[in-house]
Amino acid sequence: EDEKVYDLISLGDTIGVFQLESTGMQDLCRRISPDTLDDITAINALYRPGPMGSGMHDEFVEIKHGRKEESYPFESLKPILNDTYGIIIYQEQVMNIARIVAGYSLGQADMLRKAMGKKKISEMERHKQIFLDGAKERDYDLKIAETLYDQMAKFAEYGFNKSHAVAYSYIAYQTAYLKTYYPAEFYAGLLST
């Protein structure tokens, strides 16, 4: 929660900082200007071919800085998507959306995630019907539910696991802390390993 550490990351001064040192990551750090560990976690998940190819990172930046309004397909999904400004970024979000909207069990939600991640078309079509039947049973708008399912399927091809991104972000924060407060020792360690 150290403001100076977030300032360093927000400036893109991340050479040597775990996971954040490429020029693309430096640019994304400057654009997002993280002020929480959740933001660094999102940076780790957004800097991937799928999210970047679909413009998710740009949308995240615009919403975080108040230039675009966040929105949710259903109000019941706000607790799941609130930390990411209404954008599906993590595999765990896909699984929880399936649980809330369609009544999936944890095991079923994991099978959906696997089918989407492996792009198994027949499995995804089967799950789409299960998802829509579950949404109908729970009185969700079917057109919105279908659009949501299609977004989830597109996302899941490249989705990142949040627990993995959090672990990366924690280490990134620690190395940024060392660079902020112990730069000589930080660079000596960096150059000698």
PDB file of C-alpha atoms in Angstrom:
ATOM      1  CA  GLU A   1       0.000   0.000   0.000  1.00  0.00           C
ATOM      2  CA  ASP A   2       3.023   2.245  -0.402  1.00  0.00           C
ATOM      3  CA  GLU A   3       2.271   5.215  -2.649  1.00  0.00           C
ATOM      4  CA  LYS A   4       5.916   5.650  -3.701  1.00  0.00           C
ATOM      5  CA  VAL A   5       6.008   2.087  -5.013  1.00  0.00           C
ATOM      6  CA  TYR A   6       2.863   2.669  -7.067  1.00  0.00           C
ATOM      7  CA  ASP A   7       4.348   5.949  -8.344  1.00  0.00           C
ATOM      8  CA  LEU A   8       7.439   4.093  -9.577  1.00  0.00           C
ATOM      9  CA  ILE A   9       5.280   1.519 -11.375  1.00  0.00           C
ATOM     10  CA  SER A  10       2.955   4.217 -12.766  1.00  0.00           C
ATOM     11  CA  LEU A  11       5.950   6.015 -14.261  1.00  0.00           C
ATOM     12  CA  GLY A  12       6.850   2.792 -16.076  1.00  0.00           C
ATOM     13  CA  ASP A  13      10.197   2.757 -14.239  1.00  0.00           C
ATOM     14  CA  THR A  14      10.009  -1.023 -14.104  1.00  0.00           C
ATOM     15  CA  ILE A  15      13.308  -2.245 -15.562  1.00  0.00           C
ATOM     16  CA  GLY A  16      14.228  -5.205 -13.377  1.00  0.00           C
ATOM     17  CA  VAL A  17      10.767  -5.413 -11.780  1.00  0.00           C
ATOM     18  CA  PHE A  18       9.425  -8.952 -12.016  1.00  0.00           C
ATOM     19  CA  GLN A  19       6.957  -9.362 -14.906  1.00  0.00           C
ATOM     20  CA  LEU A  20       6.685  -5.616 -15.548  1.00  0.00           C
ATOM     21  CA  GLU A  21       9.962  -4.843 -17.312  1.00  0.00           C
ATOM     22  CA  SER A  22       9.201  -5.264 -21.033  1.00  0.00           C
ATOM     23  CA  THR A  23       8.530  -2.091 -22.994  1.00  0.00           C
ATOM     24  CA  GLY A  24       4.909  -3.177 -23.544  1.00  0.00           C
ATOM     25  CA  MET A  25       4.424  -3.742 -19.820  1.00  0.00           C
ATOM     26  CA  GLN A  26       6.044  -0.391 -19.030  1.00  0.00           C
ATOM     27  CA  ASP A  27       3.583   1.299 -21.369  1.00  0.00           C
ATOM     28  CA  LEU A  28       0.603  -0.517 -19.846  1.00  0.00           C
ATOM     29  CA  CYS A  29       1.798   0.409 -16.333  1.00  0.00           C
ATOM     30  CA  ARG A  30       1.949   4.081 -17.350  1.00  0.00           C
ATOM     31  CA  ARG A  31      -1.487   3.922 -18.970  1.00  0.00           C
ATOM     32  CA  ILE A  32      -3.223   2.087 -16.111  1.00  0.00           C
ATOM     33  CA  SER A  33      -1.290   3.927 -13.384  1.00  0.00           C
ATOM     34  CA  PRO A  34      -1.911   1.254 -10.737  1.00  0.00           C
ATOM     35  CA  ASP A  35      -2.728   2.245  -7.181  1.00  0.00           C
ATOM     36  CA  THR A  36      -3.687  -1.163  -5.796  1.00  0.00           C
ATOM     37  CA  LEU A  37      -2.405  -4.726  -5.980  1.00  0.00           C
ATOM     38  CA  ASP A  38      -5.639  -5.525  -7.889  1.00  0.00           C
ATOM     39  CA  ASP A  39      -4.506  -3.134 -10.629  1.00  0.00           C
ATOM     40  CA  ILE A  40      -1.100  -4.819 -10.900  1.00  0.00           C
ATOM     41  CA  THR A  41      -2.880  -8.178 -11.018  1.00  0.00           C
ATOM     42  CA  ALA A  42      -5.054  -6.905 -13.873  1.00  0.00           C
ATOM     43  CA  ILE A  43      -1.955  -5.634 -15.721  1.00  0.00           C
ATOM     44  CA  ASN A  44      -0.459  -9.136 -15.538  1.00  0.00           C
ATOM     45  CA  ALA A  45      -3.637 -10.678 -16.951  1.00  0.00           C
ATOM     46  CA  LEU A  46      -4.306  -7.996 -19.574  1.00  0.00           C
ATOM     47  CA  TYR A  47      -0.857  -8.065 -21.142  1.00  0.00           C
ATOM     48  CA  ARG A  48      -1.624 -11.222 -23.126  1.00  0.00           C
ATOM     49  CA  PRO A  49      -2.379 -11.689 -26.838  1.00  0.00           C
ATOM     50  CA  GLY A  50      -6.123 -12.292 -26.406  1.00  0.00           C
ATOM     51  CA  PRO A  51      -7.013  -9.343 -24.159  1.00  0.00           C
ATOM     52  CA  MET A  52      -4.740  -6.999 -26.086  1.00  0.00           C
ATOM     53  CA  GLY A  53      -6.015  -8.232 -29.442  1.00  0.00           C
ATOM     54  CA  SER A  54      -9.596  -7.557 -28.414  1.00  0.00           C
ATOM     55  CA  GLY A  55      -8.833  -4.146 -26.888  1.00  0.00           C
ATOM     56  CA  MET A  56      -9.685  -5.171 -23.305  1.00  0.00           C
ATOM     57  CA  HIS A  57      -6.622  -3.349 -21.989  1.00  0.00           C
ATOM     58  CA  ASP A  58      -7.750  -0.102 -23.654  1.00  0.00           C
ATOM     59  CA  GLU A  59     -11.257  -0.464 -22.215  1.00  0.00           C
ATOM     60  CA  PHE A  60      -9.823  -1.142 -18.750  1.00  0.00           C
ATOM     61  CA  VAL A  61      -7.708   2.037 -18.963  1.00  0.00           C
ATOM     62  CA  GLU A  62     -10.660   4.162 -20.125  1.00  0.00           C
ATOM     63  CA  ILE A  63     -12.982   2.926 -17.367  1.00  0.00           C
ATOM     64  CA  LYS A  64     -10.349   3.097 -14.592  1.00  0.00           C
ATOM     65  CA  HIS A  65      -9.650   6.744 -15.414  1.00  0.00           C
ATOM     66  CA  GLY A  66     -13.338   7.682 -15.693  1.00  0.00           C
ATOM     67  CA  ARG A  67     -13.381   8.355 -19.424  1.00  0.00           C
ATOM     68  CA  LYS A  68     -15.838   5.528 -19.993  1.00  0.00           C
ATOM     69  CA  GLU A  69     -18.585   4.216 -17.748  1.00  0.00           C
ATOM     70  CA  GLU A  70     -18.369   0.702 -16.386  1.00  0.00           C
ATOM     71  CA  SER A  71     -21.321  -1.577 -17.072  1.00  0.00           C
ATOM     72  CA  TYR A  72     -22.469  -5.031 -16.085  1.00  0.00           C
ATOM     73  CA  PRO A  73     -24.548  -7.487 -18.130  1.00  0.00           C
ATOM     74  CA  PHE A  74     -26.560  -8.255 -14.984  1.00  0.00           C
ATOM     75  CA  GLU A  75     -26.509  -6.438 -11.639  1.00  0.00           C
ATOM     76  CA  SER A  76     -25.983  -9.803  -9.892  1.00  0.00           C
ATOM     77  CA  LEU A  77     -22.530 -10.001 -11.529  1.00  0.00           C
ATOM     78  CA  LYS A  78     -21.284  -6.743 -10.027  1.00  0.00           C
ATOM     79  CA  PRO A  79     -19.578  -8.447  -7.026  1.00  0.00           C
ATOM     80  CA  ILE A  80     -17.661 -10.703  -9.458  1.00  0.00           C
ATOM     81  CA  LEU A  81     -16.680  -8.013 -11.971  1.00  0.00           C
ATOM     82  CA  ASN A  82     -16.386  -4.952  -9.735  1.00  0.00           C
ATOM     83  CA  ASP A  83     -12.596  -5.205  -9.228  1.00  0.00           C
ATOM     84  CA  THR A  84     -12.083  -5.276 -13.005  1.00  0.00           C
ATOM     85  CA  TYR A  85     -14.544  -2.471 -13.849  1.00  0.00           C
ATOM     86  CA  GLY A  86     -17.105  -4.836 -15.385  1.00  0.00           C
ATOM     87  CA  ILE A  87     -14.593  -6.509 -17.709  1.00  0.00           C
ATOM     88  CA  ILE A  88     -14.079 -10.285 -17.671  1.00  0.00           C
ATOM     89  CA  ILE A  89     -10.335 -10.768 -17.180  1.00  0.00           C
ATOM     90  CA  TYR A  90      -9.890 -13.971 -15.181  1.00  0.00           C
ATOM     91  CA  GLN A  91     -10.904 -17.615 -15.564  1.00  0.00           C
ATOM     92  CA  GLU A  92     -12.369 -17.557 -12.064  1.00  0.00           C
ATOM     93  CA  GLN A  93     -14.793 -14.827 -13.181  1.00  0.00           C
ATOM     94  CA  VAL A  94     -16.029 -17.044 -16.036  1.00  0.00           C
ATOM     95  CA  MET A  95     -16.633 -19.860 -13.578  1.00  0.00           C
ATOM     96  CA  ASN A  96     -18.495 -17.631 -11.112  1.00  0.00           C
ATOM     97  CA  ILE A  97     -20.639 -16.092 -13.854  1.00  0.00           C
ATOM     98  CA  ALA A  98     -21.705 -19.617 -14.877  1.00  0.00           C
ATOM     99  CA  ARG A  99     -22.565 -20.388 -11.258  1.00  0.00           C
ATOM    100  CA  ILE A 100     -24.673 -17.253 -10.757  1.00  0.00           C
ATOM    101  CA  VAL A 101     -26.405 -16.934 -14.116  1.00  0.00           C
ATOM    102  CA  ALA A 102     -26.858 -20.592 -15.022  1.00  0.00           C
ATOM    103  CA  GLY A 103     -26.668 -22.422 -11.689  1.00  0.00           C
ATOM    104  CA  TYR A 104     -23.515 -24.381 -12.487  1.00  0.00           C
ATOM    105  CA  SER A 105     -21.838 -26.269  -9.673  1.00  0.00           C
ATOM    106  CA  LEU A 106     -18.129 -25.575  -9.100  1.00  0.00           C
ATOM    107  CA  GLY A 107     -17.263 -28.800 -10.932  1.00  0.00           C
ATOM    108  CA  GLN A 108     -19.488 -27.951 -13.892  1.00  0.00           C
ATOM    109  CA  ALA A 109     -18.050 -24.431 -14.046  1.00  0.00           C
ATOM    110  CA  ASP A 110     -14.544 -25.881 -14.172  1.00  0.00           C
ATOM    111  CA  MET A 111     -15.563 -28.216 -17.008  1.00  0.00           C
ATOM    112  CA  LEU A 112     -16.962 -25.181 -18.877  1.00  0.00           C
ATOM    113  CA  ARG A 113     -13.681 -23.314 -18.346  1.00  0.00           C
ATOM    114  CA  LYS A 114     -11.693 -26.281 -19.668  1.00  0.00           C
ATOM    115  CA  ALA A 115     -13.942 -26.698 -22.725  1.00  0.00           C
ATOM    116  CA  MET A 116     -13.610 -22.995 -23.547  1.00  0.00           C
ATOM    117  CA  GLY A 117      -9.867 -22.956 -22.967  1.00  0.00           C
ATOM    118  CA  LYS A 118      -9.335 -25.946 -25.258  1.00  0.00           C
ATOM    119  CA  LYS A 119     -11.796 -24.565 -27.852  1.00  0.00           C
ATOM    120  CA  LYS A 120     -13.791 -27.794 -27.945  1.00  0.00           C
ATOM    121  CA  ILE A 121     -16.603 -26.601 -30.231  1.00  0.00           C
ATOM    122  CA  SER A 122     -19.042 -29.479 -29.562  1.00  0.00           C
ATOM    123  CA  GLU A 123     -18.524 -29.151 -25.797  1.00  0.00           C
ATOM    124  CA  MET A 124     -18.954 -25.394 -25.953  1.00  0.00           C
ATOM    125  CA  GLU A 125     -22.212 -25.719 -27.911  1.00  0.00           C
ATOM    126  CA  ARG A 126     -23.485 -28.236 -25.352  1.00  0.00           C
ATOM    127  CA  HIS A 127     -22.538 -25.898 -22.520  1.00  0.00           C
ATOM    128  CA  LYS A 128     -24.117 -22.942 -24.283  1.00  0.00           C
ATOM    129  CA  GLN A 129     -27.485 -24.697 -24.187  1.00  0.00           C
ATOM    130  CA  ILE A 130     -27.005 -25.651 -20.535  1.00  0.00           C
ATOM    131  CA  PHE A 131     -26.011 -22.047 -19.752  1.00  0.00           C
ATOM    132  CA  LEU A 132     -29.042 -20.596 -21.545  1.00  0.00           C
ATOM    133  CA  ASP A 133     -31.428 -23.128 -19.975  1.00  0.00           C
ATOM    134  CA  GLY A 134     -30.045 -22.246 -16.549  1.00  0.00           C
ATOM    135  CA  ALA A 135     -30.339 -18.520 -17.264  1.00  0.00           C
ATOM    136  CA  LYS A 136     -33.955 -18.951 -18.386  1.00  0.00           C
ATOM    137  CA  GLU A 137     -34.747 -20.957 -15.254  1.00  0.00           C
ATOM    138  CA  ARG A 138     -33.362 -18.101 -13.144  1.00  0.00           C
ATOM    139  CA  ASP A 139     -35.293 -15.426 -15.099  1.00  0.00           C
ATOM    140  CA  TYR A 140     -32.289 -13.778 -16.754  1.00  0.00           C
ATOM    141  CA  ASP A 141     -32.805 -12.027 -20.099  1.00  0.00           C
ATOM    142  CA  LEU A 142     -31.861 -14.673 -22.681  1.00  0.00           C
ATOM    143  CA  LYS A 143     -30.500 -12.276 -25.303  1.00  0.00           C
ATOM    144  CA  ILE A 144     -28.142 -10.722 -22.758  1.00  0.00           C
ATOM    145  CA  ALA A 145     -27.254 -14.190 -21.418  1.00  0.00           C
ATOM    146  CA  GLU A 146     -26.386 -15.401 -24.919  1.00  0.00           C
ATOM    147  CA  THR A 147     -24.210 -12.341 -25.595  1.00  0.00           C
ATOM    148  CA  LEU A 148     -22.554 -12.886 -22.219  1.00  0.00           C
ATOM    149  CA  TYR A 149     -21.867 -16.557 -23.008  1.00  0.00           C
ATOM    150  CA  ASP A 150     -20.323 -15.610 -26.353  1.00  0.00           C
ATOM    151  CA  GLN A 151     -18.102 -13.014 -24.615  1.00  0.00           C
ATOM    152  CA  MET A 152     -17.046 -15.605 -22.051  1.00  0.00           C
ATOM    153  CA  ALA A 153     -16.232 -18.130 -24.793  1.00  0.00           C
ATOM    154  CA  LYS A 154     -14.136 -15.592 -26.713  1.00  0.00           C
ATOM    155  CA  PHE A 155     -12.354 -14.489 -23.562  1.00  0.00           C
ATOM    156  CA  ALA A 156     -11.710 -18.005 -22.245  1.00  0.00           C
ATOM    157  CA  GLU A 157      -9.527 -18.839 -25.227  1.00  0.00           C
ATOM    158  CA  TYR A 158      -6.911 -16.547 -23.673  1.00  0.00           C
ATOM    159  CA  GLY A 159      -8.140 -16.162 -20.096  1.00  0.00           C
ATOM    160  CA  PHE A 160      -5.642 -15.948 -17.296  1.00  0.00           C
ATOM    161  CA  ASN A 161      -5.950 -17.544 -13.909  1.00  0.00           C
ATOM    162  CA  LYS A 162      -6.356 -14.857 -11.221  1.00  0.00           C
ATOM    163  CA  SER A 163      -4.525 -16.782  -8.501  1.00  0.00           C
ATOM    164  CA  HIS A 164      -1.512 -17.008 -10.819  1.00  0.00           C
ATOM    165  CA  ALA A 165      -1.720 -13.296 -11.669  1.00  0.00           C
ATOM    166  CA  VAL A 166      -1.969 -12.355  -7.967  1.00  0.00           C
ATOM    167  CA  ALA A 167       1.171 -14.334  -7.118  1.00  0.00           C
ATOM    168  CA  TYR A 168       3.035 -12.630  -9.979  1.00  0.00           C
ATOM    169  CA  SER A 169       1.769  -9.234  -8.857  1.00  0.00           C
ATOM    170  CA  TYR A 170       2.816  -9.737  -5.268  1.00  0.00           C
ATOM    171  CA  ILE A 171       6.385 -10.520  -6.365  1.00  0.00           C
ATOM    172  CA  ALA A 172       6.288  -7.571  -8.805  1.00  0.00           C
ATOM    173  CA  TYR A 173       5.241  -5.271  -5.947  1.00  0.00           C
ATOM    174  CA  GLN A 174       8.026  -6.634  -3.717  1.00  0.00           C
ATOM    175  CA  THR A 175      10.689  -6.071  -6.381  1.00  0.00           C
ATOM    176  CA  ALA A 176       9.311  -2.569  -7.090  1.00  0.00           C
ATOM    177  CA  TYR A 177       9.507  -1.865  -3.342  1.00  0.00           C
ATOM    178  CA  LEU A 178      13.160  -2.891  -3.287  1.00  0.00           C
ATOM    179  CA  LYS A 179      13.886  -0.765  -6.363  1.00  0.00           C
ATOM    180  CA  THR A 180      12.110   2.232  -4.762  1.00  0.00           C
ATOM    181  CA  TYR A 181      13.829   2.122  -1.362  1.00  0.00           C
ATOM    182  CA  TYR A 182      17.080   0.228  -1.980  1.00  0.00           C
ATOM    183  CA  PRO A 183      18.059   1.060  -5.572  1.00  0.00           C
ATOM    184  CA  ALA A 184      21.827   0.420  -5.186  1.00  0.00           C
ATOM    185  CA  GLU A 185      21.263  -2.964  -3.570  1.00  0.00           C
ATOM    186  CA  PHE A 186      18.478  -3.732  -6.047  1.00  0.00           C
ATOM    187  CA  TYR A 187      20.698  -3.076  -9.093  1.00  0.00           C
ATOM    188  CA  ALA A 188      23.682  -4.857  -7.524  1.00  0.00           C
ATOM    189  CA  GLY A 189      21.501  -7.919  -6.984  1.00  0.00           C
ATOM    190  CA  LEU A 190      19.988  -7.639 -10.432  1.00  0.00           C
ATOM    191  CA  LEU A 191      23.341  -7.352 -12.178  1.00  0.00           C
ATOM    192  CA  SER A 192      24.952 -10.181 -10.219  1.00  0.00           C
ATOM    193  CA  THR A 193      22.276 -12.828 -10.817  1.00  0.00           C
TER     194      THR A 193
END
